[in-house]
PDB file of C-alpha atoms in Angstrom:
ATOM      1  CA  UNK A   1     -47.952  70.979 -37.250  1.00  0.00           C
ATOM      2  CA  UNK A   2     -48.772  73.933 -35.042  1.00  0.00           C
ATOM      3  CA  UNK A   3     -45.303  75.477 -35.288  1.00  0.00           C
ATOM      4  CA  UNK A   4     -45.015  78.793 -37.084  1.00  0.00           C
ATOM      5  CA  UNK A   5     -41.884  80.671 -38.141  1.00  0.00           C
ATOM      6  CA  UNK A   6     -41.366  83.644 -35.856  1.00  0.00           C
ATOM      7  CA  UNK A   7     -38.667  85.167 -38.027  1.00  0.00           C
ATOM      8  CA  UNK A   8     -36.063  84.221 -40.624  1.00  0.00           C
ATOM      9  CA  UNK A   9     -32.607  85.769 -40.914  1.00  0.00           C
ATOM     10  CA  UNK A  10     -30.475  85.445 -44.033  1.00  0.00           C
ATOM     11  CA  UNK A  11     -26.854  86.570 -43.908  1.00  0.00           C
ATOM     12  CA  UNK A  12     -26.584  86.619 -47.737  1.00  0.00           C
ATOM     13  CA  UNK A  13     -22.799  86.425 -47.514  1.00  0.00           C
ATOM     14  CA  UNK A  14     -21.886  82.852 -48.438  1.00  0.00           C
ATOM     15  CA  UNK A  15     -23.032  79.340 -49.184  1.00  0.00           C
ATOM     16  CA  UNK A  16     -21.228  77.345 -46.489  1.00  0.00           C
ATOM     17  CA  UNK A  17     -23.061  75.971 -43.480  1.00  0.00           C
ATOM     18  CA  UNK A  18     -22.861  77.144 -39.871  1.00  0.00           C
ATOM     19  CA  UNK A  19     -21.149  74.579 -37.646  1.00  0.00           C
ATOM     20  CA  UNK A  20     -21.371  76.585 -34.416  1.00  0.00           C
ATOM     21  CA  UNK A  21     -24.165  76.927 -31.903  1.00  0.00           C
ATOM     22  CA  UNK A  22     -25.477  80.452 -31.440  1.00  0.00           C
ATOM     23  CA  UNK A  23     -25.073  81.927 -27.963  1.00  0.00           C
ATOM     24  CA  UNK A  24     -27.783  83.933 -26.225  1.00  0.00           C
ATOM     25  CA  UNK A  25     -27.643  86.752 -23.700  1.00  0.00           C
ATOM     26  CA  UNK A  26     -30.309  89.223 -22.560  1.00  0.00           C
ATOM     27  CA  UNK A  27     -32.426  89.105 -25.702  1.00  0.00           C
ATOM     28  CA  UNK A  28     -29.547  88.880 -28.177  1.00  0.00           C
ATOM     29  CA  UNK A  29     -28.167  86.061 -30.337  1.00  0.00           C
ATOM     30  CA  UNK A  30     -24.527  85.903 -31.445  1.00  0.00           C
ATOM     31  CA  UNK A  31     -23.165  83.529 -34.096  1.00  0.00           C
ATOM     32  CA  UNK A  32     -20.807  83.284 -37.109  1.00  0.00           C
ATOM     33  CA  UNK A  33     -22.101  83.409 -40.675  1.00  0.00           C
ATOM     34  CA  UNK A  34     -20.886  81.516 -43.780  1.00  0.00           C
ATOM     35  CA  UNK A  35     -19.303  84.723 -45.105  1.00  0.00           C
ATOM     36  CA  UNK A  36     -16.779  85.253 -42.289  1.00  0.00           C
ATOM     37  CA  UNK A  37     -18.883  87.560 -40.118  1.00  0.00           C
ATOM     38  CA  UNK A  38     -19.977  87.530 -36.493  1.00  0.00           C
ATOM     39  CA  UNK A  39     -23.496  88.901 -36.173  1.00  0.00           C
ATOM     40  CA  UNK A  40     -25.680  90.012 -33.299  1.00  0.00           C
ATOM     41  CA  UNK A  41     -29.452  89.712 -33.715  1.00  0.00           C
ATOM     42  CA  UNK A  42     -32.465  90.767 -31.726  1.00  0.00           C
ATOM     43  CA  UNK A  43     -33.677  87.345 -30.549  1.00  0.00           C
ATOM     44  CA  UNK A  44     -37.332  88.425 -30.608  1.00  0.00           C
ATOM     45  CA  UNK A  45     -37.476  90.029 -34.047  1.00  0.00           C
ATOM     46  CA  UNK A  46     -34.425  88.589 -35.861  1.00  0.00           C
ATOM     47  CA  UNK A  47     -33.282  92.112 -36.754  1.00  0.00           C
ATOM     48  CA  UNK A  48     -29.551  92.539 -37.194  1.00  0.00           C
ATOM     49  CA  UNK A  49     -28.025  94.793 -34.529  1.00  0.00           C
ATOM     50  CA  UNK A  50     -24.384  94.686 -35.649  1.00  0.00           C
ATOM     51  CA  UNK A  51     -22.013  92.723 -37.876  1.00  0.00           C
ATOM     52  CA  UNK A  52     -18.272  92.155 -37.492  1.00  0.00           C
ATOM     53  CA  UNK A  53     -16.104  91.178 -40.467  1.00  0.00           C
ATOM     54  CA  UNK A  54     -13.485  88.525 -39.767  1.00  0.00           C
ATOM     55  CA  UNK A  55     -10.355  87.708 -41.734  1.00  0.00           C
ATOM     56  CA  UNK A  56     -10.703  83.961 -42.322  1.00  0.00           C
ATOM     57  CA  UNK A  57     -13.405  81.593 -43.545  1.00  0.00           C
ATOM     58  CA  UNK A  58     -13.072  79.487 -40.381  1.00  0.00           C
ATOM     59  CA  UNK A  59     -13.932  82.349 -38.050  1.00  0.00           C
ATOM     60  CA  UNK A  60     -15.518  80.957 -34.858  1.00  0.00           C
ATOM     61  CA  UNK A  61     -16.059  77.695 -36.725  1.00  0.00           C
ATOM     62  CA  UNK A  62     -16.877  75.707 -33.565  1.00  0.00           C
ATOM     63  CA  UNK A  63     -18.399  78.579 -31.594  1.00  0.00           C
ATOM     64  CA  UNK A  64     -17.908  81.723 -29.526  1.00  0.00           C
ATOM     65  CA  UNK A  65     -17.743  82.531 -25.839  1.00  0.00           C
ATOM     66  CA  UNK A  66     -19.451  85.421 -24.014  1.00  0.00           C
ATOM     67  CA  UNK A  67     -18.031  87.102 -20.912  1.00  0.00           C
ATOM     68  CA  UNK A  68     -19.362  89.879 -18.701  1.00  0.00           C
ATOM     69  CA  UNK A  69     -17.087  91.682 -16.256  1.00  0.00           C
ATOM     70  CA  UNK A  70     -18.500  94.591 -14.290  1.00  0.00           C
ATOM     71  CA  UNK A  71     -20.418  96.562 -16.943  1.00  0.00           C
ATOM     72  CA  UNK A  72     -18.378  95.339 -19.904  1.00  0.00           C
ATOM     73  CA  UNK A  73     -19.511  92.525 -22.210  1.00  0.00           C
ATOM     74  CA  UNK A  74     -17.189  90.873 -24.703  1.00  0.00           C
ATOM     75  CA  UNK A  75     -17.323  88.068 -27.259  1.00  0.00           C
ATOM     76  CA  UNK A  76     -14.175  85.944 -27.731  1.00  0.00           C
ATOM     77  CA  UNK A  77     -13.485  83.648 -30.681  1.00  0.00           C
ATOM     78  CA  UNK A  78     -10.725  82.195 -32.852  1.00  0.00           C
ATOM     79  CA  UNK A  79     -10.187  83.581 -36.337  1.00  0.00           C
ATOM     80  CA  UNK A  80      -7.685  81.061 -37.734  1.00  0.00           C
ATOM     81  CA  UNK A  81      -4.363  82.339 -36.312  1.00  0.00           C
ATOM     82  CA  UNK A  82      -5.900  85.036 -34.105  1.00  0.00           C
ATOM     83  CA  UNK A  83      -7.776  85.060 -30.809  1.00  0.00           C
ATOM     84  CA  UNK A  84     -10.082  88.060 -31.013  1.00  0.00           C
ATOM     85  CA  UNK A  85     -12.209  90.011 -28.532  1.00  0.00           C
ATOM     86  CA  UNK A  86     -15.052  92.307 -29.603  1.00  0.00           C
ATOM     87  CA  UNK A  87     -17.702  94.251 -27.725  1.00  0.00           C
ATOM     88  CA  UNK A  88     -20.970  92.352 -27.354  1.00  0.00           C
ATOM     89  CA  UNK A  89     -22.797  95.683 -27.384  1.00  0.00           C
ATOM     90  CA  UNK A  90     -21.593  97.071 -30.718  1.00  0.00           C
ATOM     91  CA  UNK A  91     -19.248  94.549 -32.363  1.00  0.00           C
ATOM     92  CA  UNK A  92     -16.238  96.876 -32.130  1.00  0.00           C
ATOM     93  CA  UNK A  93     -12.779  95.480 -31.386  1.00  0.00           C
ATOM     94  CA  UNK A  94     -11.720  95.399 -27.737  1.00  0.00           C
ATOM     95  CA  UNK A  95      -8.577  97.515 -27.979  1.00  0.00           C
ATOM     96  CA  UNK A  96      -7.501  96.606 -24.445  1.00  0.00           C
ATOM     97  CA  UNK A  97      -7.029  93.000 -25.571  1.00  0.00           C
ATOM     98  CA  UNK A  98      -3.790  92.150 -27.365  1.00  0.00           C
ATOM     99  CA  UNK A  99      -2.967  94.359 -30.342  1.00  0.00           C
ATOM    100  CA  UNK A 100      -6.070  96.101 -31.666  1.00  0.00           C
ATOM    101  CA  UNK A 101      -8.349  93.434 -30.179  1.00  0.00           C
ATOM    102  CA  UNK A 102      -6.448  90.293 -31.228  1.00  0.00           C
ATOM    103  CA  UNK A 103      -3.513  88.168 -30.171  1.00  0.00           C
ATOM    104  CA  UNK A 104      -1.482  85.972 -32.493  1.00  0.00           C
ATOM    105  CA  UNK A 105      -2.008  82.242 -31.913  1.00  0.00           C
ATOM    106  CA  UNK A 106      -1.309  79.022 -33.741  1.00  0.00           C
ATOM    107  CA  UNK A 107      -4.274  78.205 -36.043  1.00  0.00           C
ATOM    108  CA  UNK A 108      -7.425  77.037 -34.273  1.00  0.00           C
ATOM    109  CA  UNK A 109     -11.110  76.442 -34.912  1.00  0.00           C
ATOM    110  CA  UNK A 110     -11.944  75.470 -31.321  1.00  0.00           C
ATOM    111  CA  UNK A 111     -14.170  77.553 -29.046  1.00  0.00           C
ATOM    112  CA  UNK A 112     -12.058  79.249 -26.329  1.00  0.00           C
ATOM    113  CA  UNK A 113     -12.767  78.627 -22.646  1.00  0.00           C
ATOM    114  CA  UNK A 114     -12.707  81.218 -19.854  1.00  0.00           C
ATOM    115  CA  UNK A 115     -11.358  80.244 -16.436  1.00  0.00           C
ATOM    116  CA  UNK A 116     -11.000  82.860 -13.693  1.00  0.00           C
ATOM    117  CA  UNK A 117      -8.956  85.677 -15.286  1.00  0.00           C
ATOM    118  CA  UNK A 118      -7.667  83.485 -18.104  1.00  0.00           C
ATOM    119  CA  UNK A 119      -8.795  82.502 -21.578  1.00  0.00           C
ATOM    120  CA  UNK A 120      -7.681  79.151 -22.975  1.00  0.00           C
ATOM    121  CA  UNK A 121      -7.420  78.059 -26.609  1.00  0.00           C
ATOM    122  CA  UNK A 122      -6.576  74.712 -28.198  1.00  0.00           C
ATOM    123  CA  UNK A 123      -4.460  75.082 -31.340  1.00  0.00           C
ATOM    124  CA  UNK A 124      -3.300  72.933 -34.229  1.00  0.00           C
ATOM    125  CA  UNK A 125       0.336  73.254 -33.200  1.00  0.00           C
ATOM    126  CA  UNK A 126      -0.891  71.164 -31.338  1.00  0.00           C
ATOM    127  CA  UNK A 127      -0.923  73.006 -28.026  1.00  0.00           C
ATOM    128  CA  UNK A 128      -2.956  74.559 -25.253  1.00  0.00           C
ATOM    129  CA  UNK A 129      -2.345  78.302 -24.969  1.00  0.00           C
ATOM    130  CA  UNK A 130      -3.371  80.331 -21.909  1.00  0.00           C
ATOM    131  CA  UNK A 131      -3.783  84.118 -22.061  1.00  0.00           C
ATOM    132  CA  UNK A 132      -4.716  86.894 -19.651  1.00  0.00           C
ATOM    133  CA  UNK A 133      -8.417  87.562 -20.225  1.00  0.00           C
ATOM    134  CA  UNK A 134      -8.116  91.333 -19.883  1.00  0.00           C
ATOM    135  CA  UNK A 135      -4.897  92.107 -21.726  1.00  0.00           C
ATOM    136  CA  UNK A 136      -4.335  89.124 -24.017  1.00  0.00           C
ATOM    137  CA  UNK A 137      -0.839  88.624 -22.603  1.00  0.00           C
ATOM    138  CA  UNK A 138       0.473  85.077 -23.038  1.00  0.00           C
ATOM    139  CA  UNK A 139       0.767  83.282 -19.685  1.00  0.00           C
ATOM    140  CA  UNK A 140       1.929  79.805 -20.700  1.00  0.00           C
ATOM    141  CA  UNK A 141       1.641  77.045 -23.286  1.00  0.00           C
ATOM    142  CA  UNK A 142       1.465  73.259 -23.098  1.00  0.00           C
ATOM    143  CA  UNK A 143       2.515  71.265 -26.155  1.00  0.00           C
ATOM    144  CA  UNK A 144       0.662  68.071 -27.055  1.00  0.00           C
ATOM    145  CA  UNK A 145       3.634  66.461 -28.745  1.00  0.00           C
ATOM    146  CA  UNK A 146       7.170  65.609 -27.701  1.00  0.00           C
ATOM    147  CA  UNK A 147       9.803  67.852 -29.313  1.00  0.00           C
ATOM    148  CA  UNK A 148      11.670  64.927 -30.853  1.00  0.00           C
ATOM    149  CA  UNK A 149       8.601  63.719 -32.751  1.00  0.00           C
ATOM    150  CA  UNK A 150       8.342  65.066 -36.299  1.00  0.00           C
ATOM    151  CA  UNK A 151       4.882  63.888 -37.396  1.00  0.00           C
ATOM    152  CA  UNK A 152       1.925  66.243 -37.824  1.00  0.00           C
ATOM    153  CA  UNK A 153      -1.684  65.995 -36.680  1.00  0.00           C
ATOM    154  CA  UNK A 154      -2.939  64.902 -33.285  1.00  0.00           C
ATOM    155  CA  UNK A 155      -4.864  68.167 -33.095  1.00  0.00           C
ATOM    156  CA  UNK A 156      -7.521  68.952 -30.445  1.00  0.00           C
ATOM    157  CA  UNK A 157     -10.053  69.908 -33.126  1.00  0.00           C
ATOM    158  CA  UNK A 158     -13.031  68.195 -31.484  1.00  0.00           C
ATOM    159  CA  UNK A 159     -13.168  70.617 -28.576  1.00  0.00           C
ATOM    160  CA  UNK A 160     -12.117  71.126 -24.964  1.00  0.00           C
ATOM    161  CA  UNK A 161     -14.076  71.136 -21.705  1.00  0.00           C
ATOM    162  CA  UNK A 162     -13.328  72.709 -18.321  1.00  0.00           C
ATOM    163  CA  UNK A 163     -14.086  71.551 -14.787  1.00  0.00           C
ATOM    164  CA  UNK A 164     -14.322  74.983 -13.140  1.00  0.00           C
ATOM    165  CA  UNK A 165     -14.319  73.589  -9.606  1.00  0.00           C
ATOM    166  CA  UNK A 166     -11.158  71.539 -10.080  1.00  0.00           C
ATOM    167  CA  UNK A 167      -9.524  73.907 -12.540  1.00  0.00           C
ATOM    168  CA  UNK A 168      -8.894  70.970 -14.862  1.00  0.00           C
ATOM    169  CA  UNK A 169      -9.048  71.153 -18.658  1.00  0.00           C
ATOM    170  CA  UNK A 170     -10.044  68.016 -20.581  1.00  0.00           C
ATOM    171  CA  UNK A 171      -8.955  67.585 -24.193  1.00  0.00           C
ATOM    172  CA  UNK A 172      -9.680  65.104 -26.966  1.00  0.00           C
ATOM    173  CA  UNK A 173      -7.248  64.776 -29.875  1.00  0.00           C
ATOM    174  CA  UNK A 174      -7.240  63.523 -33.446  1.00  0.00           C
ATOM    175  CA  UNK A 175      -5.073  61.122 -35.383  1.00  0.00           C
ATOM    176  CA  UNK A 176      -1.454  61.656 -36.448  1.00  0.00           C
ATOM    177  CA  UNK A 177      -0.647  62.517 -40.048  1.00  0.00           C
ATOM    178  CA  UNK A 178      -0.066  61.255 -42.574  1.00  0.00           C
ATOM    179  CA  UNK A 179      -2.589  58.587 -41.757  1.00  0.00           C
ATOM    180  CA  UNK A 180      -2.846  55.366 -43.789  1.00  0.00           C
ATOM    181  CA  UNK A 181       0.981  55.449 -43.989  1.00  0.00           C
ATOM    182  CA  UNK A 182       2.923  55.269 -40.731  1.00  0.00           C
ATOM    183  CA  UNK A 183       6.485  54.346 -41.714  1.00  0.00           C
ATOM    184  CA  UNK A 184       7.836  57.874 -41.177  1.00  0.00           C
ATOM    185  CA  UNK A 185       6.459  58.210 -37.631  1.00  0.00           C
ATOM    186  CA  UNK A 186       7.464  55.113 -35.638  1.00  0.00           C
ATOM    187  CA  UNK A 187       6.273  54.507 -32.100  1.00  0.00           C
ATOM    188  CA  UNK A 188       3.009  55.163 -30.297  1.00  0.00           C
ATOM    189  CA  UNK A 189       2.677  58.777 -31.509  1.00  0.00           C
ATOM    190  CA  UNK A 190       1.930  59.926 -27.990  1.00  0.00           C
ATOM    191  CA  UNK A 191      -0.941  62.392 -27.331  1.00  0.00           C
ATOM    192  CA  UNK A 192      -2.747  61.483 -30.574  1.00  0.00           C
ATOM    193  CA  UNK A 193      -6.185  59.796 -30.397  1.00  0.00           C
ATOM    194  CA  UNK A 194      -6.188  60.623 -26.704  1.00  0.00           C
ATOM    195  CA  UNK A 195      -8.103  62.063 -23.773  1.00  0.00           C
ATOM    196  CA  UNK A 196      -5.881  64.377 -21.725  1.00  0.00           C
ATOM    197  CA  UNK A 197      -6.385  66.156 -18.381  1.00  0.00           C
ATOM    198  CA  UNK A 198      -4.386  69.309 -17.569  1.00  0.00           C
ATOM    199  CA  UNK A 199      -4.435  71.237 -14.274  1.00  0.00           C
ATOM    200  CA  UNK A 200      -4.624  74.903 -15.303  1.00  0.00           C
ATOM    201  CA  UNK A 201      -3.597  76.337 -11.926  1.00  0.00           C
ATOM    202  CA  UNK A 202      -0.600  74.026 -11.548  1.00  0.00           C
ATOM    203  CA  UNK A 203       0.273  74.150 -15.254  1.00  0.00           C
ATOM    204  CA  UNK A 204       0.803  70.416 -15.474  1.00  0.00           C
ATOM    205  CA  UNK A 205      -0.617  67.283 -17.028  1.00  0.00           C
ATOM    206  CA  UNK A 206      -2.597  65.069 -14.624  1.00  0.00           C
ATOM    207  CA  UNK A 207      -3.223  62.025 -16.807  1.00  0.00           C
ATOM    208  CA  UNK A 208      -3.826  60.895 -20.363  1.00  0.00           C
ATOM    209  CA  UNK A 209      -5.297  57.889 -22.142  1.00  0.00           C
ATOM    210  CA  UNK A 210      -4.523  56.904 -25.724  1.00  0.00           C
ATOM    211  CA  UNK A 211      -7.223  54.844 -27.414  1.00  0.00           C
ATOM    212  CA  UNK A 212      -5.328  54.006 -30.627  1.00  0.00           C
ATOM    213  CA  UNK A 213      -1.536  53.890 -30.743  1.00  0.00           C
ATOM    214  CA  UNK A 214       0.215  54.702 -34.046  1.00  0.00           C
ATOM    215  CA  UNK A 215      -3.111  55.264 -35.799  1.00  0.00           C
ATOM    216  CA  UNK A 216      -3.191  54.523 -39.549  1.00  0.00           C
ATOM    217  CA  UNK A 217      -7.004  54.408 -39.814  1.00  0.00           C
ATOM    218  CA  UNK A 218      -8.005  58.070 -39.239  1.00  0.00           C
ATOM    219  CA  UNK A 219      -9.625  57.218 -35.881  1.00  0.00           C
ATOM    220  CA  UNK A 220      -9.874  60.694 -34.313  1.00  0.00           C
ATOM    221  CA  UNK A 221     -11.665  61.210 -31.043  1.00  0.00           C
ATOM    222  CA  UNK A 222     -14.005  63.669 -32.754  1.00  0.00           C
ATOM    223  CA  UNK A 223     -16.156  65.225 -30.025  1.00  0.00           C
ATOM    224  CA  UNK A 224     -15.514  67.463 -27.043  1.00  0.00           C
ATOM    225  CA  UNK A 225     -15.229  65.739 -23.633  1.00  0.00           C
ATOM    226  CA  UNK A 226     -18.499  65.466 -21.683  1.00  0.00           C
ATOM    227  CA  UNK A 227     -18.370  66.232 -17.956  1.00  0.00           C
ATOM    228  CA  UNK A 228     -20.994  64.519 -15.829  1.00  0.00           C
ATOM    229  CA  UNK A 229     -21.540  62.448 -12.671  1.00  0.00           C
ATOM    230  CA  UNK A 230     -22.467  58.761 -12.590  1.00  0.00           C
ATOM    231  CA  UNK A 231     -23.712  56.436  -9.863  1.00  0.00           C
ATOM    232  CA  UNK A 232     -21.325  53.481  -9.789  1.00  0.00           C
ATOM    233  CA  UNK A 233     -21.725  50.795  -7.094  1.00  0.00           C
ATOM    234  CA  UNK A 234     -23.844  53.211  -5.041  1.00  0.00           C
ATOM    235  CA  UNK A 235     -21.149  55.864  -5.179  1.00  0.00           C
ATOM    236  CA  UNK A 236     -21.332  59.136  -7.116  1.00  0.00           C
ATOM    237  CA  UNK A 237     -18.247  59.680  -9.264  1.00  0.00           C
ATOM    238  CA  UNK A 238     -17.406  62.773 -11.322  1.00  0.00           C
ATOM    239  CA  UNK A 239     -16.386  61.518 -14.750  1.00  0.00           C
ATOM    240  CA  UNK A 240     -15.289  62.695 -18.171  1.00  0.00           C
ATOM    241  CA  UNK A 241     -16.812  60.892 -21.158  1.00  0.00           C
ATOM    242  CA  UNK A 242     -15.431  60.647 -24.700  1.00  0.00           C
ATOM    243  CA  UNK A 243     -17.157  59.094 -27.712  1.00  0.00           C
ATOM    244  CA  UNK A 244     -14.902  57.745 -30.439  1.00  0.00           C
ATOM    245  CA  UNK A 245     -14.799  56.682 -34.076  1.00  0.00           C
ATOM    246  CA  UNK A 246     -14.216  53.111 -32.925  1.00  0.00           C
ATOM    247  CA  UNK A 247     -17.745  53.185 -31.531  1.00  0.00           C
ATOM    248  CA  UNK A 248     -16.515  53.266 -27.942  1.00  0.00           C
ATOM    249  CA  UNK A 249     -17.818  55.364 -25.078  1.00  0.00           C
ATOM    250  CA  UNK A 250     -14.846  55.963 -22.798  1.00  0.00           C
ATOM    251  CA  UNK A 251     -15.625  56.896 -19.178  1.00  0.00           C
ATOM    252  CA  UNK A 252     -12.859  58.093 -16.844  1.00  0.00           C
ATOM    253  CA  UNK A 253     -12.649  59.182 -13.227  1.00  0.00           C
ATOM    254  CA  UNK A 254     -11.836  62.883 -13.616  1.00  0.00           C
ATOM    255  CA  UNK A 255      -9.182  62.866 -10.890  1.00  0.00           C
ATOM    256  CA  UNK A 256      -7.291  59.686 -11.711  1.00  0.00           C
ATOM    257  CA  UNK A 257      -8.033  58.824 -15.330  1.00  0.00           C
TER     258      UNK A 257
END
């Protein structure tokens, strides 16, 4: 009852909701708006400092990432089929990154992740794509479906998480499509409804676990992997945790799965 509104900001550019968390740095807030903008606000007053106009309604739908190198500060985000970098100071495109501040990717709504001199995105191809953080040059890709398989879906839309110390990326994936009808996609539909661990430095898969084989019930694993440490039989174990639509909480040893 003692709370008072410090300030209120209205973007006045759309009626959709905001699904992303704002990010904060040195007195500034950065977040996407319903009308396809990225805005920077003074966190004390709520005053708009700059606004960047995106090209798609799903711009930064799950969030943005901030990076500071030397005296340069940049915001990175997905804008449907583009990975874009803009200045955190003025919202202008980072022309050193890709072509005019963007690189072409397969469509994505997932927040990118920065690791060393790389930036990693999860796409709806479905794939993991790794780019040079400074130039936007493609370094390598890892596909989350066997080439012979023709079904769609199995996308990592829930999010990705990185163990910086190990250099291991953890991914959760959704169901195959078309769900409810599975006659045109026989087999387990590998990589769908799964938790997957990929070593970024070695460019290889470490392990994977599939909760639901040949899913016809729309049972995505809908949330990003959680990285934590548990005490199990008086021993501390680094684990990755996934919560699922089946109501399960899956807990894996990060190294072995």
